[in-house]
mmCIF file of C-alpha atoms in Angstrom:
data_model
loop_
_atom_site.group_PDB
_atom_site.id
_atom_site.type_symbol
_atom_site.label_atom_id
_atom_site.label_comp_id
_atom_site.label_asym_id
_atom_site.label_seq_id
_atom_site.Cartn_x
_atom_site.Cartn_y
_atom_site.Cartn_z
ATOM 1 C CA MET A 1369 14.677 18.064 9.692
ATOM 2 C CA ASP A 1370 12.012 16.248 11.691
ATOM 3 C CA VAL A 1371 8.386 16.259 10.618
ATOM 4 C CA THR A 1372 5.765 16.235 13.339
ATOM 5 C CA VAL A 1373 2.044 15.532 13.305
ATOM 6 C CA ASN A 1374 1.369 19.256 13.681
ATOM 7 C CA ASP A 1375 3.324 19.928 10.485
ATOM 8 C CA ILE A 1376 1.208 17.408 8.595
ATOM 9 C CA ASN A 1377 -2.050 18.869 9.979
ATOM 10 C CA HIS A 1378 -1.201 22.258 8.436
ATOM 11 C CA ILE A 1379 -0.931 20.871 4.920
ATOM 12 C CA LYS A 1380 -3.862 22.066 2.832
ATOM 13 C CA PRO A 1381 -5.409 19.635 0.368
ATOM 14 C CA VAL A 1382 -4.873 20.508 -3.250
ATOM 15 C CA ASP A 1383 -7.924 20.843 -5.413
ATOM 16 C CA LEU A 1384 -6.502 18.495 -8.036
ATOM 17 C CA PRO A 1385 -9.527 18.315 -10.352
ATOM 18 C CA GLN A 1386 -9.617 22.128 -10.628
ATOM 19 C CA LYS A 1387 -5.892 22.272 -11.368
ATOM 20 C CA LEU A 1388 -6.297 19.605 -14.062
ATOM 21 C CA GLN A 1389 -9.244 21.482 -15.532
ATOM 22 C CA ASP A 1390 -7.194 24.688 -15.639
ATOM 23 C CA LYS A 1391 -4.315 22.835 -17.295
ATOM 24 C CA ASN A 1392 -6.639 21.264 -19.872
ATOM 25 C CA ALA A 1393 -8.226 24.646 -20.617
ATOM 26 C CA TRP A 1394 -4.759 26.144 -21.062
ATOM 27 C CA LYS A 1395 -3.741 23.295 -23.403
ATOM 28 C CA GLU A 1396 -6.913 23.705 -25.457
ATOM 29 C CA GLU A 1397 -6.313 27.456 -25.694
ATOM 30 C CA GLN A 1398 -2.730 26.873 -26.869
ATOM 31 C CA ILE A 1399 -3.841 24.278 -29.423
ATOM 32 C CA ASP A 1400 -6.453 26.713 -30.742
ATOM 33 C CA LYS A 1401 -3.910 29.545 -30.946
ATOM 34 C CA LYS A 1402 -1.219 27.477 -32.676
ATOM 35 C CA SER A 1403 -3.729 25.930 -35.097
ATOM 36 C CA LYS A 1404 -4.838 29.405 -36.177
ATOM 37 C CA GLU A 1405 -1.221 30.546 -36.507
ATOM 38 C CA PHE A 1406 -0.460 27.545 -38.713
ATOM 39 C CA GLU A 1407 -3.492 28.225 -40.899
ATOM 40 C CA ALA A 1408 -2.439 31.881 -41.222
ATOM 41 C CA VAL A 1409 1.044 30.840 -42.388
ATOM 42 C CA PHE A 1410 -0.490 28.369 -44.845
ATOM 43 C CA ILE A 1411 -2.847 31.016 -46.242
ATOM 44 C CA ALA A 1412 -0.058 33.616 -46.407
ATOM 45 C CA GLU A 1413 2.112 31.233 -48.431
ATOM 46 C CA SER A 1414 -0.807 30.489 -50.745
ATOM 47 C CA LEU A 1415 -1.478 34.204 -51.251
ATOM 48 C CA LYS A 1416 2.221 34.880 -51.806
ATOM 49 C CA HIS A 1417 2.428 32.311 -54.574
ATOM 50 C CA ALA A 1418 -0.814 33.586 -56.093
ATOM 51 C CA LYS A 1419 0.651 37.114 -55.917
ATOM 52 C CA ILE A 1420 -2.563 38.458 -54.409
ATOM 53 C CA GLY A 1421 -2.304 41.858 -52.755
ATOM 54 C CA MET A 1422 0.971 42.840 -54.385
ATOM 55 C CA PRO A 1423 1.274 46.177 -56.189
ATOM 56 C CA LYS A 1424 1.490 45.952 -59.941
ATOM 57 C CA ASP A 1425 3.589 48.071 -62.300
ATOM 58 C CA SER A 1426 5.393 49.938 -59.552
ATOM 59 C CA GLU A 1427 8.810 51.517 -60.040
ATOM 60 C CA LEU A 1428 9.816 49.977 -56.736
ATOM 61 C CA GLN A 1429 8.606 46.468 -57.620
ATOM 62 C CA GLY A 1430 11.161 43.825 -56.666
ATOM 63 C CA THR A 1431 13.021 46.043 -54.203
ATOM 64 C CA LEU A 1432 13.568 45.257 -50.543
ATOM 65 C CA VAL A 1433 10.993 47.897 -49.598
ATOM 66 C CA THR A 1434 8.177 46.397 -51.664
ATOM 67 C CA ASP A 1435 9.166 42.834 -50.780
ATOM 68 C CA THR A 1436 8.970 43.708 -47.073
ATOM 69 C CA PHE A 1437 5.701 45.583 -47.509
ATOM 70 C CA ASP A 1438 4.226 42.709 -49.539
ATOM 71 C CA SER A 1439 5.229 40.251 -46.837
ATOM 72 C CA PHE A 1440 3.546 42.275 -44.082
ATOM 73 C CA MET A 1441 0.421 42.893 -46.145
ATOM 74 C CA THR A 1442 0.117 39.253 -47.148
ATOM 75 C CA ARG A 1443 0.444 38.108 -43.531
ATOM 76 C CA ALA A 1444 -2.074 40.726 -42.356
ATOM 77 C CA LEU A 1445 -4.516 39.557 -45.021
ATOM 78 C CA ALA A 1446 -3.974 35.912 -44.006
ATOM 79 C CA ASP A 1447 -4.509 36.755 -40.310
ATOM 80 C CA SER A 1448 -7.715 38.576 -41.225
ATOM 81 C CA ILE A 1449 -8.958 35.590 -43.221
ATOM 82 C CA VAL A 1450 -8.269 33.255 -40.282
ATOM 83 C CA GLU A 1451 -10.047 35.562 -37.819
ATOM 84 C CA GLN A 1452 -13.106 35.459 -40.083
ATOM 85 C CA GLY A 1453 -13.159 31.675 -40.069
ATOM 86 C CA GLY A 1454 -10.412 30.824 -42.518
ATOM 87 C CA PHE A 1455 -10.594 27.729 -44.668
ATOM 88 C CA GLY A 1456 -11.330 25.424 -41.734
ATOM 89 C CA LEU A 1457 -7.792 24.079 -41.551
ATOM 90 C CA ALA A 1458 -7.246 25.358 -37.994
ATOM 91 C CA GLU A 1459 -10.440 23.670 -36.815
ATOM 92 C CA HIS A 1460 -9.397 20.324 -38.296
ATOM 93 C CA ILE A 1461 -5.954 20.590 -36.714
ATOM 94 C CA LYS A 1462 -7.468 21.538 -33.360
ATOM 95 C CA LYS A 1463 -9.901 18.614 -33.444
ATOM 96 C CA SER A 1464 -7.123 16.174 -34.276
ATOM 97 C CA LEU A 1465 -4.908 17.397 -31.424
ATOM 98 C CA LEU A 1466 -7.465 17.669 -28.625
ATOM 99 C CA PRO A 1467 -7.465 14.899 -26.038
ATOM 100 C CA ASN A 1468 -10.333 12.392 -26.079
ATOM 101 C CA ASN A 1469 -10.710 12.846 -29.785
ATOM 102 C CA ASN A 1470 -12.222 9.749 -31.353
ATOM 103 C CA ALA A 1471 -11.735 10.902 -34.932
ATOM 104 C CA HIS A 1472 -8.791 8.560 -35.432
ATOM 105 C CA SER A 1473 -10.664 5.538 -34.127
ATOM 106 C CA GLN A 1474 -13.699 6.436 -36.286
ATOM 107 C CA ASN A 1475 -11.518 6.576 -39.394
ATOM 108 C CA ILE A 1476 -10.179 3.091 -38.685
ATOM 109 C CA LYS A 1477 -13.617 1.434 -38.679
#
């Protein structure tokens, strides 16, 4: 396959800075999403061990039905807590993972 000058003249320049900006925005969005998911799992585990939100004195307590229900309710409660701001864990994780973060270098001083 031969390439001619006309072929090269039809190549459109790529707007590289815009593509990089889009990629960075996508990365930041993913970091934010995953940080919140991690915090929700952390909170759900904490609630599970604290036995918050579980029915008490039920005939079905300890069965697969109540265990499954408890699991869903605990995760829903944890997700709700995170959506309302959580404990701040997601924000700390996000800040530590974002590019151009100087937190590490500030801690070294």
